[in-house]
Amino acid sequence: MTATLTVDMELTHDTTNMVIPAGQGLAFRIRAGDRFRLVDPEGGQVGDLFAFAASDPTEYLSAAHTRTSVSRLFPRVGEPFLTNRRRPILTLTADTSPGAHDMLIAACDPARYEAFGVTGHASCADNLRIALSRLAITTPVVPQPVNVFMNIPVGADGDLSWLPAPSRPGDAVTLEADMDCVIVVSACPMDLNPINGDRPTSLAIEFVAPRT
């Protein structure tokens, strides 16, 4: 059985798989109760995940409000991600990866790459805006993303380390929508530090049939 979901240009697709090319982004709509997997086909790739309330894009998944609610740097399986209005928007229902994920690091943007001396580089912030524009949606802010598979351990002294994503080929997280929402995933294009290993690669979205 496949899940029927509304994606991209308001077209309804009966599909269970969409590929996000390396360095690019994808937006899709999902209804409350539906589930999707974010899959790392080759391993070692970070995915910047954003979620917006379908009825009002000024309500969005907030890392800060989520950390406050779960009293952790990242939810455990079975715990929700909250919006900036303190409402559950997604719940983490499964995780086959080693469990390294991040909600501290901002999305890469043109200014980040310019600091490295590079102009015109693809970024997760631009991928967010481009993907949303395909659904005729704009956002005045780039929220703090959920950086799936990103490995940024916090040392005892508070220092952050930038390590390669430890996800293995085929590792995935499964998320359930707690409200109708718009999801954006960026296959992070960062290639100037080690978070994506040797090179950025693609990610995939697999839709999961709703619970019966």
PDB file of C-alpha atoms in Angstrom:
ATOM      1  CA  MET A   1       0.000   0.000   0.000  1.00  0.00           C
ATOM      2  CA  THR A   2       1.319   3.462  -0.861  1.00  0.00           C
ATOM      3  CA  ALA A   3       0.610   6.743   0.851  1.00  0.00           C
ATOM      4  CA  THR A   4      -1.085   9.438  -1.195  1.00  0.00           C
ATOM      5  CA  LEU A   5       0.482  12.804  -0.432  1.00  0.00           C
ATOM      6  CA  THR A   6       0.368  16.238  -1.990  1.00  0.00           C
ATOM      7  CA  VAL A   7       3.817  17.355  -3.072  1.00  0.00           C
ATOM      8  CA  ASP A   8       5.488  20.192  -4.937  1.00  0.00           C
ATOM      9  CA  MET A   9       3.197  21.925  -7.442  1.00  0.00           C
ATOM     10  CA  GLU A  10      -0.033  20.831  -5.754  1.00  0.00           C
ATOM     11  CA  LEU A  11       0.007  17.541  -7.686  1.00  0.00           C
ATOM     12  CA  THR A  12      -1.021  14.335  -5.956  1.00  0.00           C
ATOM     13  CA  HIS A  13       1.444  11.501  -6.403  1.00  0.00           C
ATOM     14  CA  ASP A  14       1.053   7.844  -5.499  1.00  0.00           C
ATOM     15  CA  THR A  15       4.723   7.277  -4.847  1.00  0.00           C
ATOM     16  CA  THR A  16       6.866   5.948  -2.056  1.00  0.00           C
ATOM     17  CA  ASN A  17      10.185   7.501  -2.989  1.00  0.00           C
ATOM     18  CA  MET A  18      11.604  10.888  -4.001  1.00  0.00           C
ATOM     19  CA  VAL A  19      15.318  11.616  -4.413  1.00  0.00           C
ATOM     20  CA  ILE A  20      16.864  14.895  -3.256  1.00  0.00           C
ATOM     21  CA  PRO A  21      20.006  15.435  -5.362  1.00  0.00           C
ATOM     22  CA  ALA A  22      23.206  16.374  -3.565  1.00  0.00           C
ATOM     23  CA  GLY A  23      23.256  20.047  -2.655  1.00  0.00           C
ATOM     24  CA  GLN A  24      19.572  20.627  -3.486  1.00  0.00           C
ATOM     25  CA  GLY A  25      16.296  20.922  -1.586  1.00  0.00           C
ATOM     26  CA  LEU A  26      12.769  19.522  -1.792  1.00  0.00           C
ATOM     27  CA  ALA A  27       9.446  20.718  -0.357  1.00  0.00           C
ATOM     28  CA  PHE A  28       6.267  18.686   0.049  1.00  0.00           C
ATOM     29  CA  ARG A  29       3.006  18.804   1.937  1.00  0.00           C
ATOM     30  CA  ILE A  30       2.019  16.099   4.401  1.00  0.00           C
ATOM     31  CA  ARG A  31      -1.187  15.559   6.335  1.00  0.00           C
ATOM     32  CA  ALA A  32      -1.550  14.949  10.066  1.00  0.00           C
ATOM     33  CA  GLY A  33      -1.014  11.258  10.791  1.00  0.00           C
ATOM     34  CA  ASP A  34       1.088  10.579   7.689  1.00  0.00           C
ATOM     35  CA  ARG A  35       4.659   9.382   8.039  1.00  0.00           C
ATOM     36  CA  PHE A  36       7.803   9.715   5.958  1.00  0.00           C
ATOM     37  CA  ARG A  37      11.372   8.446   6.161  1.00  0.00           C
ATOM     38  CA  LEU A  38      14.407  10.605   5.515  1.00  0.00           C
ATOM     39  CA  VAL A  39      16.957   8.158   4.124  1.00  0.00           C
ATOM     40  CA  ASP A  40      20.708   8.514   3.597  1.00  0.00           C
ATOM     41  CA  PRO A  41      21.301   6.166   0.627  1.00  0.00           C
ATOM     42  CA  GLU A  42      25.097   6.397   0.521  1.00  0.00           C
ATOM     43  CA  GLY A  43      25.824   7.263   4.155  1.00  0.00           C
ATOM     44  CA  GLY A  44      27.625  10.237   5.666  1.00  0.00           C
ATOM     45  CA  GLN A  45      25.218  12.938   4.422  1.00  0.00           C
ATOM     46  CA  VAL A  46      23.564  15.662   6.527  1.00  0.00           C
ATOM     47  CA  GLY A  47      19.953  16.641   5.849  1.00  0.00           C
ATOM     48  CA  ASP A  48      18.632  20.024   6.974  1.00  0.00           C
ATOM     49  CA  LEU A  49      14.972  19.465   7.884  1.00  0.00           C
ATOM     50  CA  PHE A  50      12.424  22.276   8.218  1.00  0.00           C
ATOM     51  CA  ALA A  51       8.687  22.047   8.927  1.00  0.00           C
ATOM     52  CA  PHE A  52       5.993  24.722   8.688  1.00  0.00           C
ATOM     53  CA  ALA A  53       2.324  24.631   9.670  1.00  0.00           C
ATOM     54  CA  ALA A  54       0.333  24.242   6.452  1.00  0.00           C
ATOM     55  CA  SER A  55      -2.194  26.866   7.533  1.00  0.00           C
ATOM     56  CA  ASP A  56       0.360  29.505   8.565  1.00  0.00           C
ATOM     57  CA  PRO A  57       4.069  29.425   7.607  1.00  0.00           C
ATOM     58  CA  THR A  58       4.903  31.839  10.429  1.00  0.00           C
ATOM     59  CA  GLU A  59       4.481  28.787  12.695  1.00  0.00           C
ATOM     60  CA  TYR A  60       7.407  26.436  12.201  1.00  0.00           C
ATOM     61  CA  LEU A  61       9.444  23.734  13.885  1.00  0.00           C
ATOM     62  CA  SER A  62      11.575  25.416  16.539  1.00  0.00           C
ATOM     63  CA  ALA A  63      14.720  23.751  17.841  1.00  0.00           C
ATOM     64  CA  ALA A  64      14.745  26.023  20.905  1.00  0.00           C
ATOM     65  CA  HIS A  65      11.166  25.231  21.897  1.00  0.00           C
ATOM     66  CA  THR A  66      11.795  21.526  21.278  1.00  0.00           C
ATOM     67  CA  ARG A  67      14.881  21.471  23.506  1.00  0.00           C
ATOM     68  CA  THR A  68      12.911  23.242  26.230  1.00  0.00           C
ATOM     69  CA  SER A  69      10.136  20.658  26.026  1.00  0.00           C
ATOM     70  CA  VAL A  70      12.220  17.463  25.942  1.00  0.00           C
ATOM     71  CA  SER A  71      15.093  18.771  28.133  1.00  0.00           C
ATOM     72  CA  ARG A  72      17.560  17.277  25.677  1.00  0.00           C
ATOM     73  CA  LEU A  73      19.620  18.438  22.708  1.00  0.00           C
ATOM     74  CA  PHE A  74      17.507  16.186  20.466  1.00  0.00           C
ATOM     75  CA  PRO A  75      14.296  14.199  20.990  1.00  0.00           C
ATOM     76  CA  ARG A  76      14.299  10.491  21.650  1.00  0.00           C
ATOM     77  CA  VAL A  77      12.229   8.136  19.516  1.00  0.00           C
ATOM     78  CA  GLY A  78       8.613   8.724  20.518  1.00  0.00           C
ATOM     79  CA  GLU A  79       9.121  12.384  21.408  1.00  0.00           C
ATOM     80  CA  PRO A  80       7.851  15.375  19.400  1.00  0.00           C
ATOM     81  CA  PHE A  81       9.406  18.390  17.770  1.00  0.00           C
ATOM     82  CA  LEU A  82       7.547  21.563  18.779  1.00  0.00           C
ATOM     83  CA  THR A  83       6.775  24.749  16.891  1.00  0.00           C
ATOM     84  CA  ASN A  84       7.531  28.305  17.938  1.00  0.00           C
ATOM     85  CA  ARG A  85       3.964  28.262  19.346  1.00  0.00           C
ATOM     86  CA  ARG A  86       4.813  25.198  21.465  1.00  0.00           C
ATOM     87  CA  ARG A  87       2.634  22.791  19.483  1.00  0.00           C
ATOM     88  CA  PRO A  88       3.803  19.359  18.287  1.00  0.00           C
ATOM     89  CA  ILE A  89       4.440  19.374  14.542  1.00  0.00           C
ATOM     90  CA  LEU A  90       6.455  16.169  13.970  1.00  0.00           C
ATOM     91  CA  THR A  91       7.194  13.126  16.112  1.00  0.00           C
ATOM     92  CA  LEU A  92      10.336  11.014  15.750  1.00  0.00           C
ATOM     93  CA  THR A  93       8.949   7.474  15.454  1.00  0.00           C
ATOM     94  CA  ALA A  94      12.041   5.489  14.393  1.00  0.00           C
ATOM     95  CA  ASP A  95      15.778   5.930  13.881  1.00  0.00           C
ATOM     96  CA  THR A  96      18.036   3.269  12.343  1.00  0.00           C
ATOM     97  CA  SER A  97      21.144   5.491  12.373  1.00  0.00           C
ATOM     98  CA  PRO A  98      23.762   5.681  15.146  1.00  0.00           C
ATOM     99  CA  GLY A  99      21.634   8.531  16.521  1.00  0.00           C
ATOM    100  CA  ALA A 100      23.898  11.531  15.957  1.00  0.00           C
ATOM    101  CA  HIS A 101      21.731  14.519  15.010  1.00  0.00           C
ATOM    102  CA  ASP A 102      22.017  18.251  15.682  1.00  0.00           C
ATOM    103  CA  MET A 103      19.726  21.137  16.615  1.00  0.00           C
ATOM    104  CA  LEU A 104      22.397  23.726  17.443  1.00  0.00           C
ATOM    105  CA  ILE A 105      23.941  24.694  14.101  1.00  0.00           C
ATOM    106  CA  ALA A 106      22.280  27.240  11.822  1.00  0.00           C
ATOM    107  CA  ALA A 107      21.583  26.432   8.180  1.00  0.00           C
ATOM    108  CA  CYS A 108      24.482  27.255   5.893  1.00  0.00           C
ATOM    109  CA  ASP A 109      23.851  30.410   3.867  1.00  0.00           C
ATOM    110  CA  PRO A 110      25.718  32.608   1.370  1.00  0.00           C
ATOM    111  CA  ALA A 111      27.383  34.600   4.167  1.00  0.00           C
ATOM    112  CA  ARG A 112      28.749  31.371   5.651  1.00  0.00           C
ATOM    113  CA  TYR A 113      30.449  30.466   2.382  1.00  0.00           C
ATOM    114  CA  GLU A 114      31.667  34.014   1.826  1.00  0.00           C
ATOM    115  CA  ALA A 115      33.427  33.718   5.199  1.00  0.00           C
ATOM    116  CA  PHE A 116      35.271  30.766   3.649  1.00  0.00           C
ATOM    117  CA  GLY A 117      36.121  32.949   0.640  1.00  0.00           C
ATOM    118  CA  VAL A 118      33.591  31.310  -1.704  1.00  0.00           C
ATOM    119  CA  THR A 119      30.794  33.132  -3.546  1.00  0.00           C
ATOM    120  CA  GLY A 120      27.866  31.667  -5.448  1.00  0.00           C
ATOM    121  CA  HIS A 121      27.890  28.431  -3.433  1.00  0.00           C
ATOM    122  CA  ALA A 122      24.635  26.506  -2.948  1.00  0.00           C
ATOM    123  CA  SER A 123      23.311  26.690   0.619  1.00  0.00           C
ATOM    124  CA  CYS A 124      20.599  25.168   2.772  1.00  0.00           C
ATOM    125  CA  ALA A 125      19.081  28.615   3.364  1.00  0.00           C
ATOM    126  CA  ASP A 126      18.750  29.210  -0.372  1.00  0.00           C
ATOM    127  CA  ASN A 127      17.504  25.644  -0.882  1.00  0.00           C
ATOM    128  CA  LEU A 128      14.751  26.336   1.675  1.00  0.00           C
ATOM    129  CA  ARG A 129      13.572  29.475  -0.109  1.00  0.00           C
ATOM    130  CA  ILE A 130      13.738  27.894  -3.565  1.00  0.00           C
ATOM    131  CA  ALA A 131      11.865  24.775  -2.470  1.00  0.00           C
ATOM    132  CA  LEU A 132       9.135  26.801  -0.756  1.00  0.00           C
ATOM    133  CA  SER A 133       8.762  29.058  -3.799  1.00  0.00           C
ATOM    134  CA  ARG A 134       7.740  25.997  -5.823  1.00  0.00           C
ATOM    135  CA  LEU A 135       4.736  25.749  -3.503  1.00  0.00           C
ATOM    136  CA  ALA A 136       4.124  29.513  -3.726  1.00  0.00           C
ATOM    137  CA  ILE A 137       5.175  29.915  -0.076  1.00  0.00           C
ATOM    138  CA  THR A 138       7.570  32.486   1.363  1.00  0.00           C
ATOM    139  CA  THR A 139       9.125  32.701   4.800  1.00  0.00           C
ATOM    140  CA  PRO A 140      10.499  35.856   6.425  1.00  0.00           C
ATOM    141  CA  VAL A 141      13.012  33.811   8.444  1.00  0.00           C
ATOM    142  CA  VAL A 142      15.222  30.768   8.005  1.00  0.00           C
ATOM    143  CA  PRO A 143      14.424  28.728  11.116  1.00  0.00           C
ATOM    144  CA  GLN A 144      17.042  26.719  12.963  1.00  0.00           C
ATOM    145  CA  PRO A 145      16.921  23.387  11.109  1.00  0.00           C
ATOM    146  CA  VAL A 146      16.894  19.894  12.470  1.00  0.00           C
ATOM    147  CA  ASN A 147      20.238  18.704  11.116  1.00  0.00           C
ATOM    148  CA  VAL A 148      19.567  15.016  10.637  1.00  0.00           C
ATOM    149  CA  PHE A 149      22.657  12.779  10.762  1.00  0.00           C
ATOM    150  CA  MET A 150      24.884  15.787  11.636  1.00  0.00           C
ATOM    151  CA  ASN A 151      27.557  14.992  14.234  1.00  0.00           C
ATOM    152  CA  ILE A 152      28.407  18.033  16.374  1.00  0.00           C
ATOM    153  CA  PRO A 153      29.370  16.715  19.821  1.00  0.00           C
ATOM    154  CA  VAL A 154      29.514  19.184  22.701  1.00  0.00           C
ATOM    155  CA  GLY A 155      32.628  18.888  24.842  1.00  0.00           C
ATOM    156  CA  ALA A 156      32.729  19.195  28.620  1.00  0.00           C
ATOM    157  CA  ASP A 157      34.175  22.681  28.159  1.00  0.00           C
ATOM    158  CA  GLY A 158      31.327  23.670  25.828  1.00  0.00           C
ATOM    159  CA  ASP A 159      33.408  23.468  22.659  1.00  0.00           C
ATOM    160  CA  LEU A 160      31.746  22.083  19.520  1.00  0.00           C
ATOM    161  CA  SER A 161      33.425  19.581  17.193  1.00  0.00           C
ATOM    162  CA  TRP A 162      32.616  19.331  13.477  1.00  0.00           C
ATOM    163  CA  LEU A 163      32.748  15.628  12.658  1.00  0.00           C
ATOM    164  CA  PRO A 164      31.653  13.607   9.620  1.00  0.00           C
ATOM    165  CA  ALA A 165      28.098  12.326   9.719  1.00  0.00           C
ATOM    166  CA  PRO A 166      28.225   8.713  11.037  1.00  0.00           C
ATOM    167  CA  SER A 167      25.118   7.553   9.149  1.00  0.00           C
ATOM    168  CA  ARG A 168      25.579   4.356   7.168  1.00  0.00           C
ATOM    169  CA  PRO A 169      24.163   3.590   3.709  1.00  0.00           C
ATOM    170  CA  GLY A 170      20.410   3.149   4.072  1.00  0.00           C
ATOM    171  CA  ASP A 171      20.130   4.672   7.553  1.00  0.00           C
ATOM    172  CA  ALA A 172      16.897   6.580   8.077  1.00  0.00           C
ATOM    173  CA  VAL A 173      14.754   8.499  10.515  1.00  0.00           C
ATOM    174  CA  THR A 174      10.965   8.164  10.397  1.00  0.00           C
ATOM    175  CA  LEU A 175       8.741  11.107  11.289  1.00  0.00           C
ATOM    176  CA  GLU A 176       4.981  11.411  11.751  1.00  0.00           C
ATOM    177  CA  ALA A 177       3.135  14.655  11.137  1.00  0.00           C
ATOM    178  CA  ASP A 178       1.221  15.907  14.166  1.00  0.00           C
ATOM    179  CA  MET A 179      -0.512  18.550  12.045  1.00  0.00           C
ATOM    180  CA  ASP A 180      -0.914  19.299   8.349  1.00  0.00           C
ATOM    181  CA  CYS A 181       2.437  20.787   7.423  1.00  0.00           C
ATOM    182  CA  VAL A 182       4.952  21.646   4.747  1.00  0.00           C
ATOM    183  CA  ILE A 183       8.277  19.852   4.954  1.00  0.00           C
ATOM    184  CA  VAL A 184      11.523  21.037   3.391  1.00  0.00           C
ATOM    185  CA  VAL A 185      14.662  18.891   3.291  1.00  0.00           C
ATOM    186  CA  SER A 186      18.009  20.136   1.997  1.00  0.00           C
ATOM    187  CA  ALA A 187      20.758  17.649   1.138  1.00  0.00           C
ATOM    188  CA  CYS A 188      23.375  19.919   2.677  1.00  0.00           C
ATOM    189  CA  PRO A 189      25.898  21.174   0.093  1.00  0.00           C
ATOM    190  CA  MET A 190      28.655  21.907   2.628  1.00  0.00           C
ATOM    191  CA  ASP A 191      31.995  20.746   1.224  1.00  0.00           C
ATOM    192  CA  LEU A 192      34.350  23.098   3.068  1.00  0.00           C
ATOM    193  CA  ASN A 193      34.344  21.254   6.393  1.00  0.00           C
ATOM    194  CA  PRO A 194      34.075  17.513   7.155  1.00  0.00           C
ATOM    195  CA  ILE A 195      30.378  17.196   8.106  1.00  0.00           C
ATOM    196  CA  ASN A 196      29.478  15.467   4.802  1.00  0.00           C
ATOM    197  CA  GLY A 197      32.627  13.387   4.603  1.00  0.00           C
ATOM    198  CA  ASP A 198      34.470  13.483   1.303  1.00  0.00           C
ATOM    199  CA  ARG A 199      31.611  15.077  -0.669  1.00  0.00           C
ATOM    200  CA  PRO A 200      27.912  15.865  -0.426  1.00  0.00           C
ATOM    201  CA  THR A 201      25.593  13.120  -1.688  1.00  0.00           C
ATOM    202  CA  SER A 202      21.866  12.676  -2.232  1.00  0.00           C
ATOM    203  CA  LEU A 203      19.097  11.960   0.263  1.00  0.00           C
ATOM    204  CA  ALA A 204      15.737  10.271  -0.270  1.00  0.00           C
ATOM    205  CA  ILE A 205      12.214  10.621   1.050  1.00  0.00           C
ATOM    206  CA  GLU A 206      10.100   7.491   1.429  1.00  0.00           C
ATOM    207  CA  PHE A 207       6.432   7.928   2.261  1.00  0.00           C
ATOM    208  CA  VAL A 208       4.934   5.485   4.712  1.00  0.00           C
ATOM    209  CA  ALA A 209       1.309   4.373   4.504  1.00  0.00           C
ATOM    210  CA  PRO A 210      -0.808   5.941   7.274  1.00  0.00           C
ATOM    211  CA  ARG A 211      -1.623   3.777  10.246  1.00  0.00           C
ATOM    212  CA  THR A 212      -4.851   1.784   9.903  1.00  0.00           C
TER     213      THR A 212
END
